[in-house]
Amino acid sequence: AAGNSAAVFPMRRLGAYVWPLNTVQFSNHTQYGAWEGLPTPDGQISKLVDGIAARGVLGKCDALLSGYLGSAAQGGHVLSAVGSIKAANPLAVYCCDPVMGHPAKGCIVPEGVQEFFREEALPMADIICPNVLELGVLAGMDSISSVGDCIDAARSIISRGPKIVFIKHLASAGLEPDKSFEMLLVSSEEALHVAVPIVPFERPPTGVGDLTTGIFLVKLLTGASLEEALKHTAGAYFGVMVTTSKFDEYELQLIDAQDEIANPTAQFEIKNVD
């Protein structure tokens, strides 16, 4: 599970009504190394948004969450959708998950997508949710090796438009990367850090970033503070990973973990590291 397959069910389980518009229709995620299927035609996104607008319900949309793009040209249609939604509902939020690919892991994105996220999507986003590699690209930093570097990079991004930077995985830039899966939430006023024990896998599941971004966004939309949203996201992430490990599966076991998504058993301390 990755993309909408990893994000939509958890968002709905938390009480959000979700209108999923797929940017690709693949048989499986690309980290299997082979897949079948095609990107959605570039203009399809705008046509679907126009159809929703024609039903008179676009003003009920509280947020647009974008992620993996099947082509750089799709990005323009995504931003057009953001404009239409914000015209209908000025309080709506654009949350951008800037999926840029990770060739070493087999995650491939089309040419031009990185540039689109850095130059066009970033200034329009209210919330942006990179991993640490994507953070460096967005901030124009060649090396990010510490939590302090992450905060500096996030603040440089905030100066360009977004109010919140949610770094979904600090990896080697974390405080204890060998022991913990760490997340960092940065605003202009604070930097909130959480560390979750790493759940061992022979082959780590994909779609974790889609899962955590979707959960984090819905918690904010339903009234949680930044700290509360991060705390819930960390606990839900851990619950899903533990459940997936018990089944010894490569795909996230979201249905079996749904109660953990809604009401995480584990709670992890949030620290302000600013």
CSV table of C-alpha atoms in Angstrom, one decimal:
chain,number,residue,atom,x,y,z
A,1,ALA,CA,0.0,0.0,0.0
A,2,ALA,CA,1.3,3.4,-1.0
A,3,GLY,CA,-0.2,6.7,-2.1
A,4,ASN,CA,-4.0,6.9,-1.7
A,5,SER,CA,-4.0,3.2,-0.8
A,6,ALA,CA,-2.1,4.0,2.3
A,7,ALA,CA,-3.7,7.4,3.1
A,8,VAL,CA,-7.4,7.3,2.3
A,9,PHE,CA,-8.5,4.5,4.7
A,10,PRO,CA,-6.7,5.9,7.7
A,11,MET,CA,-8.1,9.4,7.0
A,12,ARG,CA,-11.7,8.0,6.7
A,13,ARG,CA,-11.2,5.9,9.9
A,14,LEU,CA,-10.4,9.2,11.7
A,15,GLY,CA,-13.7,10.7,10.5
A,16,ALA,CA,-12.7,12.6,7.3
A,17,TYR,CA,-14.8,12.4,4.1
A,18,VAL,CA,-12.2,11.9,1.4
A,19,TRP,CA,-12.5,12.4,-2.4
A,20,PRO,CA,-9.5,10.4,-3.8
A,21,LEU,CA,-8.2,11.5,-7.2
A,22,ASN,CA,-5.5,9.1,-8.3
A,23,THR,CA,-2.5,10.6,-10.2
A,24,VAL,CA,-1.5,7.1,-11.3
A,25,GLN,CA,-3.2,3.7,-11.5
A,26,PHE,CA,-0.5,1.1,-10.9
A,27,SER,CA,-0.8,-2.6,-10.2
A,28,ASN,CA,1.5,-2.1,-7.2
A,29,HIS,CA,3.9,0.5,-5.8
A,30,THR,CA,7.2,1.0,-7.6
A,31,GLN,CA,9.4,-0.4,-4.9
A,32,TYR,CA,8.6,-3.9,-6.0
A,33,GLY,CA,10.9,-3.1,-8.9
A,34,ALA,CA,8.3,-3.8,-11.6
A,35,TRP,CA,4.7,-2.7,-12.1
A,36,GLU,CA,2.0,-2.3,-14.7
A,37,GLY,CA,-0.4,0.6,-15.3
A,38,LEU,CA,-0.3,4.2,-16.4
A,39,PRO,CA,-0.3,7.7,-15.1
A,40,THR,CA,-3.6,9.5,-15.1
A,41,PRO,CA,-4.0,11.8,-18.1
A,42,ASP,CA,-2.8,15.2,-17.0
A,43,GLY,CA,-6.1,17.0,-17.7
A,44,GLN,CA,-8.1,14.4,-15.8
A,45,ILE,CA,-7.4,16.0,-12.4
A,46,SER,CA,-8.9,19.4,-13.5
A,47,LYS,CA,-11.9,17.6,-15.1
A,48,LEU,CA,-12.7,15.8,-11.9
A,49,VAL,CA,-12.3,19.0,-9.8
A,50,ASP,CA,-14.6,20.8,-12.3
A,51,GLY,CA,-17.1,18.0,-11.9
A,52,ILE,CA,-17.1,18.3,-8.2
A,53,ALA,CA,-17.4,22.0,-8.4
A,54,ALA,CA,-20.4,21.6,-10.7
A,55,ARG,CA,-22.1,19.6,-7.9
A,56,GLY,CA,-21.8,22.8,-5.7
A,57,VAL,CA,-19.8,21.1,-3.0
A,58,LEU,CA,-16.3,22.4,-3.5
A,59,GLY,CA,-16.9,24.9,-0.7
A,60,LYS,CA,-17.2,21.9,1.7
A,61,CYS,CA,-13.6,20.9,1.0
A,62,ASP,CA,-11.4,21.7,4.0
A,63,ALA,CA,-8.1,20.6,2.5
A,64,LEU,CA,-6.3,19.3,-0.5
A,65,LEU,CA,-3.5,16.7,0.1
A,66,SER,CA,-1.2,16.0,-2.8
A,67,GLY,CA,1.5,13.4,-3.1
A,68,TYR,CA,3.0,11.2,-5.8
A,69,LEU,CA,2.7,12.8,-9.3
A,70,GLY,CA,2.6,10.7,-12.5
A,71,SER,CA,4.1,13.6,-14.4
A,72,ALA,CA,5.4,17.1,-13.8
A,73,ALA,CA,2.5,18.5,-15.9
A,74,GLN,CA,0.0,17.1,-13.4
A,75,GLY,CA,1.4,19.5,-10.9
A,76,GLY,CA,-0.1,22.5,-12.6
A,77,HIS,CA,-3.5,20.8,-12.5
A,78,VAL,CA,-3.0,20.1,-8.8
A,79,LEU,CA,-2.2,23.8,-8.1
A,80,SER,CA,-5.2,24.8,-10.2
A,81,ALA,CA,-7.4,22.6,-8.0
A,82,VAL,CA,-5.8,24.3,-4.9
A,83,GLY,CA,-6.9,27.7,-6.4
A,84,SER,CA,-10.4,26.5,-7.1
A,85,ILE,CA,-10.8,25.1,-3.6
A,86,LYS,CA,-9.5,28.1,-1.8
A,87,ALA,CA,-11.8,30.4,-4.0
A,88,ALA,CA,-14.7,28.3,-2.8
A,89,ASN,CA,-13.4,28.0,0.8
A,90,PRO,CA,-10.8,30.5,1.8
A,91,LEU,CA,-10.1,28.6,5.0
A,92,ALA,CA,-9.1,25.4,3.1
A,93,VAL,CA,-5.6,24.1,3.6
A,94,TYR,CA,-3.1,22.8,1.0
A,95,CYS,CA,-1.0,20.0,2.4
A,96,CYS,CA,1.8,19.0,0.1
A,97,ASP,CA,3.6,15.7,0.4
A,98,PRO,CA,6.5,16.3,-2.0
A,99,VAL,CA,7.3,12.8,-3.1
A,100,MET,CA,10.5,13.1,-5.0
A,101,GLY,CA,11.6,9.5,-5.3
A,102,HIS,CA,14.4,7.5,-3.8
A,103,PRO,CA,16.2,5.5,-6.6
A,104,ALA,CA,18.2,3.4,-4.1
A,105,LYS,CA,14.9,2.1,-2.7
A,106,GLY,CA,13.3,1.8,-6.2
A,107,CYS,CA,10.9,4.8,-5.8
A,108,ILE,CA,10.9,6.5,-9.1
A,109,VAL,CA,9.3,9.8,-10.1
A,110,PRO,CA,9.2,11.4,-13.5
A,111,GLU,CA,11.6,14.1,-14.7
A,112,GLY,CA,10.7,17.6,-13.6
A,113,VAL,CA,8.7,16.6,-10.5
A,114,GLN,CA,11.4,17.6,-8.0
A,115,GLU,CA,11.6,21.1,-9.6
A,116,PHE,CA,7.9,21.4,-9.6
A,117,PHE,CA,7.7,20.8,-5.8
A,118,ARG,CA,10.6,23.1,-5.0
A,119,GLU,CA,9.7,26.0,-7.3
A,120,GLU,CA,5.9,25.9,-7.7
A,121,ALA,CA,4.2,23.8,-5.0
A,122,LEU,CA,6.2,24.9,-2.0
A,123,PRO,CA,5.2,28.6,-2.1
A,124,MET,CA,1.5,27.7,-2.4
A,125,ALA,CA,1.5,25.0,0.4
A,126,ASP,CA,0.2,25.7,3.9
A,127,ILE,CA,1.7,22.5,5.2
A,128,ILE,CA,4.6,20.6,3.6
A,129,CYS,CA,5.6,17.1,4.6
A,130,PRO,CA,9.0,16.0,3.3
A,131,ASN,CA,11.3,13.3,4.5
A,132,VAL,CA,14.8,14.4,5.2
A,133,LEU,CA,16.1,13.9,1.6
A,134,GLU,CA,13.2,15.9,0.2
A,135,LEU,CA,13.8,18.5,2.9
A,136,GLY,CA,17.3,19.1,1.6
A,137,VAL,CA,16.1,19.5,-2.0
A,138,LEU,CA,13.4,21.9,-1.0
A,139,ALA,CA,15.7,24.0,1.2
A,140,GLY,CA,18.6,23.9,-1.3
A,141,MET,CA,20.9,22.3,1.3
A,142,ASP,CA,23.4,19.7,0.1
A,143,SER,CA,23.8,18.1,3.5
A,144,ILE,CA,21.4,17.7,6.4
A,145,SER,CA,23.0,15.7,9.2
A,146,SER,CA,21.4,16.8,12.5
A,147,VAL,CA,18.2,17.9,14.1
A,148,GLY,CA,19.5,21.5,14.1
A,149,ASP,CA,20.1,21.2,10.3
A,150,CYS,CA,16.5,20.0,9.9
A,151,ILE,CA,15.2,23.0,11.9
A,152,ASP,CA,17.3,25.4,9.9
A,153,ALA,CA,16.1,23.9,6.6
A,154,ALA,CA,12.5,23.9,7.7
A,155,ARG,CA,12.6,27.6,8.8
A,156,SER,CA,14.1,28.5,5.4
A,157,ILE,CA,11.1,26.7,3.8
A,158,ILE,CA,8.7,28.5,6.1
A,159,SER,CA,10.1,31.8,4.9
A,160,ARG,CA,8.9,30.9,1.4
A,161,GLY,CA,5.3,30.3,2.3
A,162,PRO,CA,4.3,27.2,4.3
A,163,LYS,CA,3.3,27.7,7.9
A,164,ILE,CA,4.2,24.1,9.0
A,165,VAL,CA,6.9,21.7,8.0
A,166,PHE,CA,6.3,18.1,9.1
A,167,ILE,CA,9.5,16.0,8.5
A,168,LYS,CA,8.1,12.5,8.4
A,169,HIS,CA,11.4,10.7,9.0
A,170,LEU,CA,14.7,12.2,10.2
A,171,ALA,CA,16.7,9.0,9.3
A,172,SER,CA,20.4,9.6,9.9
A,173,ALA,CA,19.7,13.3,10.9
A,174,GLY,CA,17.9,12.1,14.0
A,175,LEU,CA,19.2,11.9,17.6
A,176,GLU,CA,19.2,8.1,17.7
A,177,PRO,CA,18.8,6.9,14.2
A,178,ASP,CA,19.7,3.3,15.0
A,179,LYS,CA,17.2,3.0,17.7
A,180,SER,CA,14.3,5.3,16.8
A,181,PHE,CA,12.0,6.4,14.0
A,182,GLU,CA,12.0,10.1,14.6
A,183,MET,CA,9.7,12.8,13.3
A,184,LEU,CA,10.0,16.6,13.6
A,185,LEU,CA,7.3,19.2,13.3
A,186,VAL,CA,8.5,22.8,12.7
A,187,SER,CA,6.6,26.1,12.8
A,188,SER,CA,7.9,29.6,13.1
A,189,GLU,CA,7.5,29.3,16.9
A,190,GLU,CA,8.5,25.8,17.8
A,191,ALA,CA,10.2,22.6,16.8
A,192,LEU,CA,8.5,19.5,18.2
A,193,HIS,CA,10.3,16.1,18.1
A,194,VAL,CA,9.1,12.6,18.8
A,195,ALA,CA,11.0,9.3,18.7
A,196,VAL,CA,9.3,6.0,18.3
A,197,PRO,CA,11.1,2.6,18.7
A,198,ILE,CA,12.0,1.0,15.3
A,199,VAL,CA,10.0,-2.1,14.5
A,200,PRO,CA,12.3,-4.5,12.8
A,201,PHE,CA,11.4,-5.8,9.3
A,202,GLU,CA,13.4,-7.9,6.9
A,203,ARG,CA,11.8,-5.7,4.2
A,204,PRO,CA,10.4,-2.4,5.6
A,205,PRO,CA,6.9,-1.6,4.3
A,206,THR,CA,6.3,1.3,2.0
A,207,GLY,CA,3.6,3.9,2.2
A,208,VAL,CA,4.6,5.0,5.7
A,209,GLY,CA,4.9,8.6,4.7
A,210,ASP,CA,1.5,8.6,3.0
A,211,LEU,CA,0.0,7.1,6.2
A,212,THR,CA,1.6,9.6,8.6
A,213,THR,CA,0.8,12.6,6.4
A,214,GLY,CA,-2.8,11.7,6.1
A,215,ILE,CA,-3.2,11.0,9.8
A,216,PHE,CA,-1.4,14.3,10.8
A,217,LEU,CA,-3.6,16.3,8.4
A,218,VAL,CA,-6.9,14.9,9.6
A,219,LYS,CA,-6.0,15.4,13.2
A,220,LEU,CA,-5.2,19.1,12.5
A,221,LEU,CA,-8.5,19.5,10.6
A,222,THR,CA,-10.5,18.0,13.5
A,223,GLY,CA,-9.1,20.5,16.0
A,224,ALA,CA,-6.0,19.0,17.4
A,225,SER,CA,-3.0,21.2,18.3
A,226,LEU,CA,0.3,20.7,16.6
A,227,GLU,CA,1.5,18.7,19.6
A,228,GLU,CA,-1.6,16.6,19.8
A,229,ALA,CA,-1.6,15.9,16.1
A,230,LEU,CA,2.1,14.8,16.2
A,231,LYS,CA,1.5,12.6,19.3
A,232,HIS,CA,-1.5,10.9,17.7
A,233,THR,CA,0.5,10.4,14.4
A,234,ALA,CA,3.4,8.8,16.2
A,235,GLY,CA,1.3,6.5,18.2
A,236,ALA,CA,-0.8,5.4,15.2
A,237,TYR,CA,2.3,4.9,13.1
A,238,PHE,CA,3.8,2.6,15.8
A,239,GLY,CA,0.5,0.7,16.1
A,240,VAL,CA,0.4,0.1,12.4
A,241,MET,CA,4.0,-1.1,12.2
A,242,VAL,CA,3.6,-3.5,15.1
A,243,THR,CA,0.5,-5.0,13.6
A,244,THR,CA,2.2,-5.3,10.2
A,245,SER,CA,5.2,-7.0,11.8
A,246,LYS,CA,3.0,-9.5,13.5
A,247,PHE,CA,1.6,-10.6,10.2
A,248,ASP,CA,5.1,-10.6,8.7
A,249,GLU,CA,3.8,-8.6,5.7
A,250,TYR,CA,5.5,-6.2,3.3
A,251,GLU,CA,2.2,-4.3,2.8
A,252,LEU,CA,0.9,-2.1,5.6
A,253,GLN,CA,-1.9,-4.0,7.4
A,254,LEU,CA,-4.2,-1.0,7.8
A,255,ILE,CA,-7.5,-2.9,8.3
A,256,ASP,CA,-6.2,-5.0,11.1
A,257,ALA,CA,-4.5,-1.9,12.6
A,258,GLN,CA,-7.5,0.4,12.3
A,259,ASP,CA,-8.2,0.6,16.0
A,260,GLU,CA,-4.6,1.7,16.5
A,261,ILE,CA,-5.1,4.4,13.9
A,262,ALA,CA,-8.2,5.7,15.7
A,263,ASN,CA,-7.0,5.3,19.3
A,264,PRO,CA,-3.3,4.5,19.5
A,265,THR,CA,-2.3,2.3,22.4
A,266,ALA,CA,1.2,3.6,22.7
A,267,GLN,CA,1.9,7.2,23.6
A,268,PHE,CA,5.3,8.9,23.0
A,269,GLU,CA,6.7,12.0,24.6
A,270,ILE,CA,6.8,15.2,22.5
A,271,LYS,CA,9.8,17.5,23.1
A,272,ASN,CA,10.4,21.0,22.0
A,273,VAL,CA,13.9,20.9,20.6
A,274,ASP,CA,14.1,24.5,19.3
